[in-house]
Structures are given as structure tokens and as C-alpha cells.
Amino acid sequence: MSDLIPIDAPSLQPLQQSFDYDQLESELKAVFLNVFESMIRDRERNLNLYGMPHLGDDDLIQRALKNAGLSIIRRDATRQSFLLKAALARNPRRGMIFLRAYLQSAWPNVWMCEPLWHPIATADNYPNELTPLGTKTLAQNAGSVITAVYDPESQDGIPTVYRTDWQGQQQLYTTPRTNSLKQSRNLANAAWVQNVGGFWTSAASTTIPAPDGGSANVTKFTATATPNGLFARQTGLALPAGQRTTSVFVFVPLGQNVSSVTFSSDYDDTDTGGSQTVATIGAWVRVSSTAVLSAARSQVDFNIRTDGATPQSGFYFYASCAQEEPGSVPTSQIATGASAVTAPPDYTMDANGLATFAAGDAPPSALTHFRTGRVRVTLPVTTDNGLGLLEIAKAFRSTLAPRLLLELRLSTVFENIGNTGGLALANGATAVMPFMAIGTLS
């Protein structure tokens, strides 16, 4: 609407410019033009827009909305026009799309619409386990939480699964993962090239606890009088071409007169990854770098910069739990010893959508759901003093499937009872369509 260029109404120029036979004909033309402009013009403009009523005035839009079977929500013309265009549109997913369009045009940015799903594994218990897509906690143990995050647009109900532990939030996978580094939790081991170029000294340290709480070793790296960004290197790898990611946990102590520390890596001094700034100084932080290998590589270097430059002599930090793996996302840390390790899938899922976790820190959980015919709408009814319940129920009856159960979750209490009483409205809505109010009315 705001992008349309206003165009003046036709001025009946052909009639005005036509030949006048005499004074009488001239006066008749003047009378007709005056009557037309004063009594017919507005109706002619509306009639001209019957084929595209969303461009008309409030009266035309409201008449078209009523003809489309919608309850009229008296808002501004722009919102009503948008709602009318949505109502007249036709596509296979019109129901949910229109439902959201209706809510946004009537109650902009204060509503929530959630299709409800039910676990396939417990389908016999329907509808007692209805749930909206979102985040579900599957298990919570000491130091570990397993969650499933559902995409609101998902049609198959399969979520992304995460574990939150000492590493932060890490995605879990149904495919094996490999850490190609040796001695991944002990960077002071001989598998790591020590004192690279004489730039750093490195030694095992017990000054601070390891990031995992104790099982990993901590290595202290200190810049020498001839510092360089390269602080650790591992050779003898067999890394195929493609996207690869290195990561390591670093701890930069406070009080070293540096404002930023960045981490990066490269392969065989040829393929260089991006850099990541350490977000927090004085705590363990996992930093990563992704590179695209143009050919097979056998070496990976770890680098660090302070304030964008080579660290000064005496600068020191701690490192632990390194990983090198395919892809662009660092996954859960895999402990390795004398050789690389391929970890089994984090979890498996059977045909019924029941997930079994390899680590044993979560019980078998239903991950796959089927989409039901129920939709939950969360609406702060105080915006209309309760009248929104009646409007929304009347509108949905004509636009959504008769089998739909609409759940209105009252997120706030009534500010007053409205013209006909808040409770009376809620009860009356049940006569319009299946209805359930979840919450407290006061």
C-alpha cells in the first residue's frame, strides 16, 4: 500500500471537451458533471475496485472481508488490506499461513502460534502428550543436559539434538566422528612438536584445572625472546582434501596487558583457516578455525595472536583438548591417545523415532512426532479486554479445518470483563468452534 503512487480519478474530459450544440446542452453537461462528482464519484471509485478490493477504502475492504467469511477486526486500513489479500489467496498451506497472517494483522507482535505434535512412540497415549515444536529436555544429569530442538517449519518432526556440558552446547550426531590428532588431551606429549622454531616453551601444568574438570592434561605455552604466532604443530597426519576444522581449548590469564587474543590454524603452511577471537580472558574458551584443503595434507599448525600481532616475550597461556575433524563445525571433543580415534554415533534412532544415546547419559527418548490437527494460540487477551476471544473464534471457524482444535492460552489476566463479561465470552466461544482455555481468569 505504501509503495503505490496515487493517481487522480478520471476527470471526464471526453464529456467536458465534447461539442455543445447550444446553451441548454452546456448547462445539462455542467449539471451532470456536478451531480457525478458530488453524488456518484465515491461509489464509482469503489465499483472500479471491486476486482481488487484490497485497494479500496475501509468500507469496501470490510465488505469484502465479510463476504470472505471473516469477522471484521476494526484496525487501520493497511492491516485490513493485508488481511484481505491473505484471505483471498489460495495455496496448499493456506491454513497455517493465513492463521499467522490473521494474528499479525490483528495483534501485531504479541501472539504466538504453535502447531501441536505427539510422539510416535507413544501414539496410543494420544492426546495426552501433545507438545509444540520447540526445545524439549530429554535428560538432565550432573554436569550434562540433553535437549532436542525442533524446527517450527519441520514436517517430519525430527529435531536437532544437543548436549550441554563442560564444552558448552554441542550438537549430537547419528554418524561417526573422527579426531585425527594424537594425544588430543595432552599437548605436552612428544606427539606434538615442542619448542617450534625456538619461539615458545611448553610444559605440563597443574596451575589451573583442565576444562573437562580433571581427566585432560593442561599445557602452559610461554613466548620466548623470539616469539612467533605458531605455538604447536602435529605432523604425520593423513587429511584428505576438503573442508576441515581445528579447535582447542585455551585459557588466557588476566593481568597480561592484552585486550584481544585470536586463534587460527593452517595446514602444511598452505591452506589457512579463519581466525576466532577468544571471547573471555580468565576462563577456558574453545576456539576454532576452518580451512578448505586444496589437496591432501599431513601437518596442522596452531597459531595465536595478541592484539592482532605476534605475542610479546613472556606472554603465556594454557591449552588443552585439541581436535581436527572434517566439516566446518567443531563437534564434541574426542579423547585420543597414540593414534586418531573414530567415535561411534552419539545416538541412534529406530524406525519408531526412539533415540538411544551411546554415552548412556540419557534414557531412550522419543524424537519423532506426528503433526496433529491441533494448534495452540497464545494471545494476551488484555489487548482487547477479552473481545479478541470472540473475534478470533468466529474468524477461524470459516478459514481452518472443522477438525481443528484451537487452544487459546491466556497469557495474562483480564483487565476487566469487557462489554459482555470475560467469562461469558470464553464460554460462548465454545459454541463457535472446539475451544480450550489454558490459564487463570481473574
mmCIF file of N, CA and C in Angstrom, residues 155-208:
data_model
loop_
_atom_site.group_PDB
_atom_site.id
_atom_site.type_symbol
_atom_site.label_atom_id
_atom_site.label_comp_id
_atom_site.label_asym_id
_atom_site.label_seq_id
_atom_site.Cartn_x
_atom_site.Cartn_y
_atom_site.Cartn_z
ATOM 1 N N GLN A 155 8.370 -30.774 8.915
ATOM 2 C CA GLN A 155 7.217 -31.601 8.582
ATOM 3 C C GLN A 155 7.378 -33.038 9.069
ATOM 4 N N ASP A 156 8.622 -33.459 9.364
ATOM 5 C CA ASP A 156 8.842 -34.841 9.793
ATOM 6 C C ASP A 156 9.019 -34.967 11.304
ATOM 7 N N GLY A 157 9.167 -33.833 12.011
ATOM 8 C CA GLY A 157 9.256 -33.883 13.461
ATOM 9 C C GLY A 157 10.587 -34.344 13.997
ATOM 10 N N ILE A 158 11.622 -34.452 13.151
ATOM 11 C CA ILE A 158 12.937 -34.887 13.619
ATOM 12 C C ILE A 158 13.729 -33.653 14.078
ATOM 13 N N PRO A 159 14.149 -33.598 15.335
ATOM 14 C CA PRO A 159 14.815 -32.406 15.855
ATOM 15 C C PRO A 159 16.335 -32.479 15.714
ATOM 16 N N THR A 160 16.984 -31.382 16.056
ATOM 17 C CA THR A 160 18.424 -31.360 16.243
ATOM 18 C C THR A 160 18.688 -31.581 17.725
ATOM 19 N N VAL A 161 19.603 -32.506 18.048
ATOM 20 C CA VAL A 161 19.836 -32.888 19.437
ATOM 21 C C VAL A 161 21.159 -32.307 19.921
ATOM 22 N N TYR A 162 21.153 -31.768 21.137
ATOM 23 C CA TYR A 162 22.352 -31.143 21.700
ATOM 24 C C TYR A 162 22.642 -31.709 23.087
ATOM 25 N N ARG A 163 23.930 -31.710 23.431
ATOM 26 C CA ARG A 163 24.356 -31.976 24.809
ATOM 27 C C ARG A 163 25.064 -30.722 25.315
ATOM 28 N N THR A 164 24.670 -30.254 26.494
ATOM 29 C CA THR A 164 25.327 -29.114 27.124
ATOM 30 C C THR A 164 26.100 -29.622 28.338
ATOM 31 N N ASP A 165 27.426 -29.470 28.283
ATOM 32 C CA ASP A 165 28.272 -29.924 29.388
ATOM 33 C C ASP A 165 29.452 -28.961 29.516
ATOM 34 N N TRP A 166 30.593 -29.439 29.949
ATOM 35 C CA TRP A 166 31.751 -28.569 30.150
ATOM 36 C C TRP A 166 32.220 -27.909 28.847
ATOM 37 N N GLN A 167 31.794 -28.448 27.707
ATOM 38 C CA GLN A 167 32.180 -27.867 26.414
ATOM 39 C C GLN A 167 31.203 -26.811 25.928
ATOM 40 N N GLY A 168 30.149 -26.568 26.687
ATOM 41 C CA GLY A 168 29.084 -25.718 26.201
ATOM 42 C C GLY A 168 28.046 -26.573 25.482
ATOM 43 N N GLN A 169 27.288 -25.965 24.587
ATOM 44 C CA GLN A 169 26.271 -26.706 23.841
ATOM 45 C C GLN A 169 26.883 -27.296 22.584
ATOM 46 N N GLN A 170 26.818 -28.614 22.445
ATOM 47 C CA GLN A 170 27.389 -29.327 21.308
ATOM 48 C C GLN A 170 26.312 -30.173 20.637
ATOM 49 N N GLN A 171 26.241 -30.102 19.313
ATOM 50 C CA GLN A 171 25.280 -30.927 18.591
ATOM 51 C C GLN A 171 25.699 -32.382 18.633
ATOM 52 N N LEU A 172 24.730 -33.261 18.752
ATOM 53 C CA LEU A 172 24.983 -34.700 18.722
ATOM 54 C C LEU A 172 24.600 -35.240 17.347
ATOM 55 N N TYR A 173 25.300 -36.300 16.922
ATOM 56 C CA TYR A 173 25.159 -36.791 15.550
ATOM 57 C C TYR A 173 24.828 -38.277 15.528
ATOM 58 N N THR A 174 24.148 -38.679 14.457
ATOM 59 C CA THR A 174 23.831 -40.100 14.243
ATOM 60 C C THR A 174 24.852 -40.760 13.329
ATOM 61 N N THR A 175 25.954 -40.063 13.033
ATOM 62 C CA THR A 175 27.041 -40.605 12.210
ATOM 63 C C THR A 175 28.334 -40.580 13.020
ATOM 64 N N PRO A 176 29.287 -41.462 12.700
ATOM 65 C CA PRO A 176 30.561 -41.471 13.435
ATOM 66 C C PRO A 176 31.331 -40.166 13.226
ATOM 67 N N ARG A 177 32.160 -39.808 14.207
ATOM 68 C CA ARG A 177 33.014 -38.626 14.120
ATOM 69 C C ARG A 177 34.454 -39.036 14.413
ATOM 70 N N THR A 178 35.416 -38.320 13.814
ATOM 71 C CA THR A 178 36.827 -38.676 13.955
ATOM 72 C C THR A 178 37.658 -37.474 14.379
ATOM 73 N N ASN A 179 38.496 -37.670 15.395
ATOM 74 C CA ASN A 179 39.523 -36.692 15.757
ATOM 75 C C ASN A 179 40.843 -37.227 15.221
ATOM 76 N N SER A 180 41.438 -36.507 14.257
ATOM 77 C CA SER A 180 42.633 -37.021 13.580
ATOM 78 C C SER A 180 43.923 -36.758 14.354
ATOM 79 N N LEU A 181 43.866 -35.998 15.453
ATOM 80 C CA LEU A 181 45.071 -35.665 16.212
ATOM 81 C C LEU A 181 45.421 -36.759 17.217
ATOM 82 N N LYS A 182 46.703 -36.916 17.477
ATOM 83 C CA LYS A 182 47.169 -37.821 18.528
ATOM 84 C C LYS A 182 47.309 -37.036 19.827
ATOM 85 N N GLN A 183 47.132 -37.733 20.952
ATOM 86 C CA GLN A 183 47.293 -37.107 22.265
ATOM 87 C C GLN A 183 46.510 -35.785 22.346
ATOM 88 N N SER A 184 45.231 -35.865 21.997
ATOM 89 C CA SER A 184 44.428 -34.644 21.885
ATOM 90 C C SER A 184 44.232 -33.938 23.224
ATOM 91 N N ARG A 185 44.401 -34.665 24.349
ATOM 92 C CA ARG A 185 44.209 -34.026 25.653
ATOM 93 C C ARG A 185 45.528 -33.852 26.405
ATOM 94 N N ASN A 186 46.621 -33.909 25.677
ATOM 95 C CA ASN A 186 47.940 -33.765 26.306
ATOM 96 C C ASN A 186 48.890 -33.121 25.307
ATOM 97 N N LEU A 187 48.836 -31.807 25.184
ATOM 98 C CA LEU A 187 49.641 -31.110 24.185
ATOM 99 C C LEU A 187 51.117 -31.048 24.554
ATOM 100 N N ALA A 188 51.489 -31.529 25.753
ATOM 101 C CA ALA A 188 52.902 -31.590 26.130
ATOM 102 C C ALA A 188 53.538 -32.905 25.712
ATOM 103 N N ASN A 189 52.760 -33.812 25.136
ATOM 104 C CA ASN A 189 53.273 -35.107 24.721
ATOM 105 C C ASN A 189 54.175 -34.959 23.506
ATOM 106 N N ALA A 190 55.065 -35.929 23.312
ATOM 107 C CA ALA A 190 56.010 -35.895 22.198
ATOM 108 C C ALA A 190 55.335 -35.934 20.840
ATOM 109 N N ALA A 191 54.069 -36.370 20.805
ATOM 110 C CA ALA A 191 53.359 -36.372 19.519
ATOM 111 C C ALA A 191 53.218 -34.952 18.972
ATOM 112 N N TRP A 192 53.264 -33.977 19.851
ATOM 113 C CA TRP A 192 53.218 -32.576 19.438
ATOM 114 C C TRP A 192 54.653 -32.057 19.319
ATOM 115 N N VAL A 193 54.957 -31.375 18.238
ATOM 116 C CA VAL A 193 56.290 -30.824 18.039
ATOM 117 C C VAL A 193 56.506 -29.735 19.090
ATOM 118 N N GLN A 194 57.515 -29.915 19.939
ATOM 119 C CA GLN A 194 57.774 -28.988 21.033
ATOM 120 C C GLN A 194 58.766 -27.896 20.634
ATOM 121 N N ASN A 195 58.613 -26.742 21.290
ATOM 122 C CA ASN A 195 59.543 -25.626 21.089
ATOM 123 C C ASN A 195 59.732 -25.336 19.611
ATOM 124 N N VAL A 196 58.611 -25.161 18.903
ATOM 125 C CA VAL A 196 58.636 -24.961 17.456
ATOM 126 C C VAL A 196 59.449 -23.711 17.110
ATOM 127 N N GLY A 197 60.574 -23.899 16.419
ATOM 128 C CA GLY A 197 61.401 -22.773 15.997
ATOM 129 C C GLY A 197 62.028 -22.017 17.143
ATOM 130 N N GLY A 198 61.964 -22.555 18.349
ATOM 131 C CA GLY A 198 62.502 -21.846 19.493
ATOM 132 C C GLY A 198 61.662 -20.654 19.916
ATOM 133 N N PHE A 199 60.425 -20.594 19.430
ATOM 134 C CA PHE A 199 59.580 -19.426 19.715
ATOM 135 C C PHE A 199 58.876 -19.527 21.064
ATOM 136 N N TRP A 200 58.576 -20.756 21.500
ATOM 137 C CA TRP A 200 57.814 -20.955 22.710
ATOM 138 C C TRP A 200 58.458 -22.041 23.568
ATOM 139 N N THR A 201 58.227 -21.986 24.873
ATOM 140 C CA THR A 201 58.495 -23.124 25.735
ATOM 141 C C THR A 201 57.140 -23.708 26.135
ATOM 142 N N SER A 202 57.084 -25.001 26.312
ATOM 143 C CA SER A 202 55.830 -25.650 26.691
ATOM 144 C C SER A 202 56.104 -26.711 27.737
ATOM 145 N N ALA A 203 55.189 -26.839 28.682
ATOM 146 C CA ALA A 203 55.355 -27.818 29.750
ATOM 147 C C ALA A 203 54.001 -28.105 30.367
ATOM 148 N N ALA A 204 53.860 -29.327 30.888
ATOM 149 C CA ALA A 204 52.623 -29.677 31.583
ATOM 150 C C ALA A 204 52.458 -28.792 32.801
ATOM 151 N N SER A 205 51.203 -28.453 33.122
ATOM 152 C CA SER A 205 50.940 -27.530 34.220
ATOM 153 C C SER A 205 49.763 -28.026 35.053
ATOM 154 N N THR A 206 49.850 -27.778 36.355
ATOM 155 C CA THR A 206 48.734 -28.082 37.264
ATOM 156 C C THR A 206 48.235 -26.801 37.936
ATOM 157 N N THR A 207 48.610 -25.662 37.357
ATOM 158 C CA THR A 207 48.234 -24.377 37.957
ATOM 159 C C THR A 207 46.724 -24.181 37.968
ATOM 160 N N ILE A 208 46.100 -24.555 36.889
ATOM 161 C CA ILE A 208 44.649 -24.415 36.795
ATOM 162 C C ILE A 208 44.061 -25.770 36.419
#
